[in-house]
Short mmCIF file of C-alpha atoms in Angstrom, two decimals:
data_model
loop_
_atom_site.label_atom_id
_atom_site.label_comp_id
_atom_site.label_asym_id
_atom_site.label_seq_id
_atom_site.Cartn_x
_atom_site.Cartn_y
_atom_site.Cartn_z
CA MET A 1 0.14 -0.09 -0.03
CA ALA A 2 2.69 2.17 0.94
CA SER A 3 4.46 1.65 -2.24
CA SER A 4 1.65 2.47 -4.55
CA PHE A 5 1.14 5.63 -2.71
CA LEU A 6 4.82 6.62 -3.04
CA PHE A 7 4.58 5.86 -6.93
CA SER A 8 1.24 7.85 -7.17
CA GLU A 9 3.18 10.83 -5.43
CA ILE A 10 6.22 10.39 -7.52
CA SER A 11 4.05 10.39 -10.65
CA GLY A 12 2.04 13.31 -9.76
CA LEU A 13 5.36 15.24 -8.89
CA ASN A 14 6.76 14.25 -12.45
CA THR A 15 3.55 15.52 -14.05
CA TRP A 16 3.68 18.74 -12.32
CA TYR A 17 7.17 19.08 -12.94
CA VAL A 18 6.88 18.59 -16.58
CA ASP A 19 3.87 21.11 -16.50
CA ILE A 20 5.89 23.71 -15.10
CA LEU A 21 8.43 23.24 -17.96
CA ASN A 22 6.08 23.32 -20.55
CA SER A 23 4.75 26.72 -19.28
CA VAL A 24 8.30 28.37 -19.53
CA GLU A 25 8.32 30.57 -22.77
CA GLN A 26 11.94 29.73 -23.41
CA GLY A 27 13.25 26.49 -24.56
CA VAL A 28 14.70 24.33 -21.92
CA PHE A 29 16.82 21.39 -22.41
CA ILE A 30 18.27 19.21 -19.47
CA PHE A 31 21.18 16.88 -20.29
CA ASP A 32 22.52 14.21 -17.88
CA ASN A 33 26.26 13.69 -16.83
CA ASN A 34 26.60 11.72 -20.16
CA ASN A 35 25.44 14.67 -22.19
CA LEU A 36 22.26 12.87 -23.18
CA LEU A 37 18.99 14.74 -23.49
CA LYS A 38 16.96 13.98 -20.33
CA GLN A 39 14.30 16.58 -20.67
CA VAL A 40 13.16 19.08 -23.14
CA ASN A 41 10.04 21.29 -22.77
CA ARG A 42 7.54 22.12 -25.45
CA THR A 43 9.22 25.42 -26.61
CA GLY A 44 12.51 23.65 -26.80
CA PHE A 45 11.14 20.85 -28.97
CA ASN A 46 9.33 23.52 -31.18
CA ILE A 47 12.78 25.29 -31.58
CA LEU A 48 14.28 21.97 -32.74
CA LYS A 49 11.47 21.41 -34.86
CA GLN A 50 11.98 24.78 -36.93
CA PHE A 51 15.25 23.18 -38.19
CA ARG A 52 14.22 19.75 -38.51
CA PRO A 53 10.52 19.57 -39.50
CA ASN A 54 10.78 15.73 -39.73
CA LEU A 55 10.81 15.67 -36.00
CA ILE A 56 7.26 14.47 -34.96
CA HIS A 57 7.05 13.55 -31.41
CA ILE A 58 8.81 15.26 -28.41
CA GLU A 59 9.88 11.62 -27.30
CA THR A 60 12.04 10.99 -30.19
CA VAL A 61 14.63 13.36 -28.97
CA HIS A 62 14.97 11.98 -25.45
CA MET A 63 18.29 10.20 -24.48
CA LEU A 64 20.02 11.79 -27.87
CA PRO A 65 23.66 13.17 -27.39
CA ILE A 66 23.94 16.86 -27.26
CA GLU A 67 25.65 16.80 -30.59
CA VAL A 68 22.69 15.30 -32.21
CA VAL A 69 20.20 17.70 -30.82
CA PHE A 70 22.30 20.63 -31.66
CA PRO A 71 24.14 19.64 -34.86
CA ASP A 72 26.96 21.63 -36.07
CA SER A 73 25.08 22.00 -39.78
CA VAL A 74 22.44 23.93 -37.95
CA TYR A 75 23.97 25.29 -34.53
CA GLY A 76 27.56 25.79 -35.46
CA ASN A 77 29.85 24.98 -32.40
CA TRP A 78 27.08 25.02 -29.72
CA ALA A 79 27.34 21.41 -28.61
CA LYS A 80 31.16 21.91 -27.96
CA ARG A 81 30.55 25.06 -26.12
CA PHE A 82 27.74 23.54 -24.10
CA ILE A 83 30.01 20.38 -23.19
CA LYS A 84 32.90 22.86 -22.45
CA SER A 85 30.90 24.88 -20.22
CA ARG A 86 29.92 21.76 -17.94
CA ASN A 87 33.43 22.11 -16.47
CA ASN A 88 32.98 25.87 -15.76
CA PRO A 89 31.61 26.22 -12.31
CA GLN A 90 29.71 29.49 -13.06
CA SER A 91 26.52 29.90 -14.89
CA GLY A 92 26.64 31.66 -18.27
CA LEU A 93 24.80 33.72 -20.59
CA LEU A 94 25.76 33.38 -24.13
CA GLU A 95 24.22 36.13 -26.28
CA ASN A 96 23.20 36.41 -29.85
CA MET A 97 24.16 32.68 -30.99
CA VAL A 98 22.86 31.96 -34.55
CA ALA A 99 21.11 28.78 -35.68
CA ALA A 100 20.60 28.51 -39.56
CA SER A 101 19.40 26.19 -41.93
CA GLY A 102 18.29 26.97 -45.46
CA ASP A 103 16.08 29.99 -45.38
CA SER A 104 15.59 29.92 -41.73
CA GLU A 105 17.78 31.83 -39.23
CA ARG A 106 17.12 32.52 -35.50
CA ILE A 107 18.88 34.34 -33.06
CA TYR A 108 19.08 33.03 -29.36
CA ASN A 109 20.34 34.35 -25.97
CA VAL A 110 21.36 30.99 -24.30
CA HIS A 111 21.76 30.52 -20.59
CA ILE A 112 23.84 27.53 -19.41
CA SER A 113 23.65 26.29 -15.61
CA ARG A 114 24.24 22.98 -13.71
CA ILE A 115 22.29 21.03 -11.00
CA THR A 116 24.37 18.73 -9.12
CA GLY A 117 22.49 15.41 -7.69
CA SER A 118 23.86 13.48 -4.66
CA SER A 119 27.26 13.35 -6.32
CA VAL A 120 29.23 15.34 -8.83
CA LEU A 121 28.53 12.16 -11.24
CA GLU A 122 25.09 13.26 -11.26
CA THR A 123 25.25 16.94 -12.45
CA ASP A 124 22.77 17.86 -15.27
CA LEU A 125 23.39 20.66 -17.57
CA ILE A 126 20.38 22.96 -18.12
CA ILE A 127 20.25 24.98 -21.34
CA THR A 128 17.67 27.64 -21.95
CA LEU A 129 17.33 29.38 -25.28
CA ASP A 130 15.50 32.63 -25.67
CA ASP A 131 14.50 33.60 -29.07
CA VAL A 132 15.52 37.25 -29.72
CA THR A 133 15.38 37.25 -33.32
CA GLY A 134 12.30 39.83 -33.40
CA GLN A 135 13.97 42.00 -30.92
CA LYS A 136 17.34 42.00 -33.05
CA GLN A 137 15.27 42.80 -36.19
CA SER A 138 13.60 45.50 -34.48
CA GLU A 139 17.07 46.93 -33.25
CA HIS A 140 18.41 46.58 -36.68
CA ARG A 141 15.17 48.63 -38.29
CA LEU A 142 15.81 51.16 -35.41
CA PHE A 143 19.35 51.61 -36.33
CA GLU A 144 18.63 51.90 -40.10
CA LEU A 145 15.95 54.54 -39.32
CA GLN A 146 18.45 56.48 -37.30
CA LYS A 147 20.94 56.19 -39.91
CA PHE A 148 18.42 57.58 -42.32
CA ALA A 149 17.69 60.37 -39.91
CA ASP A 150 21.31 61.31 -39.69
CA GLN A 151 21.63 61.30 -43.34
CA GLY A 152 18.55 63.63 -43.68
CA VAL A 153 20.03 66.11 -41.12
CA MET A 154 23.32 65.95 -43.11
CA ALA A 155 21.74 66.40 -46.60
CA SER A 156 19.76 69.31 -44.91
CA SER A 157 22.93 71.03 -43.52
CA ILE A 158 24.78 70.34 -46.82
CA SER A 159 21.76 71.90 -48.70
CA HIS A 160 21.75 74.93 -46.36
CA GLU A 161 25.52 75.53 -47.32
CA LEU A 162 25.08 75.04 -50.81
CA ASN A 163 22.23 77.69 -50.87
CA ASN A 164 24.28 80.06 -49.20
CA PHE A 165 27.11 79.81 -51.79
CA LEU A 166 24.49 79.85 -54.55
CA GLY A 167 23.15 83.04 -52.90
CA LEU A 168 26.54 84.52 -53.08
CA ILE A 169 27.16 83.44 -56.71
CA LEU A 170 23.84 84.70 -58.06
CA GLY A 171 24.48 88.18 -56.04
CA GLY A 172 28.04 88.19 -57.50
CA VAL A 173 26.72 87.48 -61.20
CA GLU A 174 24.12 90.55 -60.66
CA VAL A 175 27.04 93.03 -59.34
CA THR A 176 29.20 91.80 -62.21
CA GLN A 177 26.48 92.33 -65.01
CA ILE A 178 26.17 95.94 -63.27
CA SER A 179 29.73 96.64 -63.45
CA LEU A 180 30.09 95.44 -67.10
CA GLY A 181 27.19 97.67 -67.92
CA LYS A 182 29.17 100.56 -66.47
CA GLY A 183 32.30 99.47 -68.31
CA ASP A 184 34.28 98.96 -64.82
CA ILE A 185 36.66 96.13 -66.25
CA GLU A 186 38.47 96.21 -62.90
CA LYS A 187 35.28 95.76 -60.79
CA VAL A 188 34.40 92.85 -63.28
CA THR A 189 37.71 91.08 -62.86
CA ALA A 190 37.71 91.27 -59.08
CA ASN A 191 34.00 89.99 -59.06
CA LEU A 192 34.79 86.96 -61.23
CA GLU A 193 37.79 86.02 -58.84
CA LYS A 194 35.33 86.20 -55.91
CA LEU A 195 32.78 84.00 -57.94
CA LYS A 196 35.71 81.60 -58.77
CA THR A 197 36.64 81.24 -55.05
CA ALA A 198 32.91 80.91 -53.98
CA VAL A 199 32.57 77.76 -56.45
CA ASN A 200 35.56 76.22 -55.58
CA LYS A 201 34.48 76.31 -51.81
CA MET A 202 31.10 74.90 -53.13
#
């Protein structure tokens, strides 16, 4: 009787634990001390499925090696970095890691942490992936808009300066015409030199 009660309690806790994992918006991957996938939440499975649509059930990825879960062809050297981080006692945030396959490309902030069981040999590696692609695209668009705005200010400033020189040239042409009408060749020559200087500055 006690065993069946204990089994029922453990089963209920396991369901509760999976429900919590599935409610998290980030992809959560838990690897055992042999770097085999012990648990993945729904979001994590959907991340994998984006790049491998042939994955049908979440159970198909359980107990797969980390190198198979995050193959180099899609994730670059992610698996090597994750395995290396297992020896680093501090948690870490890896920002702007890119996963790409064909036309699909996503940017993730990756957080790595560890949970040690009753012995060091029972250390689980926990990896969370937060998709920041939309945020990065918005930042890029904002940067482009800022660049265009800066170019607009610069164009306006250049236009203002050119208008000043054009005003000087127009005024100089009119004064030169008047001097030419009076036959004042010295004044015409001086005005033409000033006009040449203004054109050179322009």
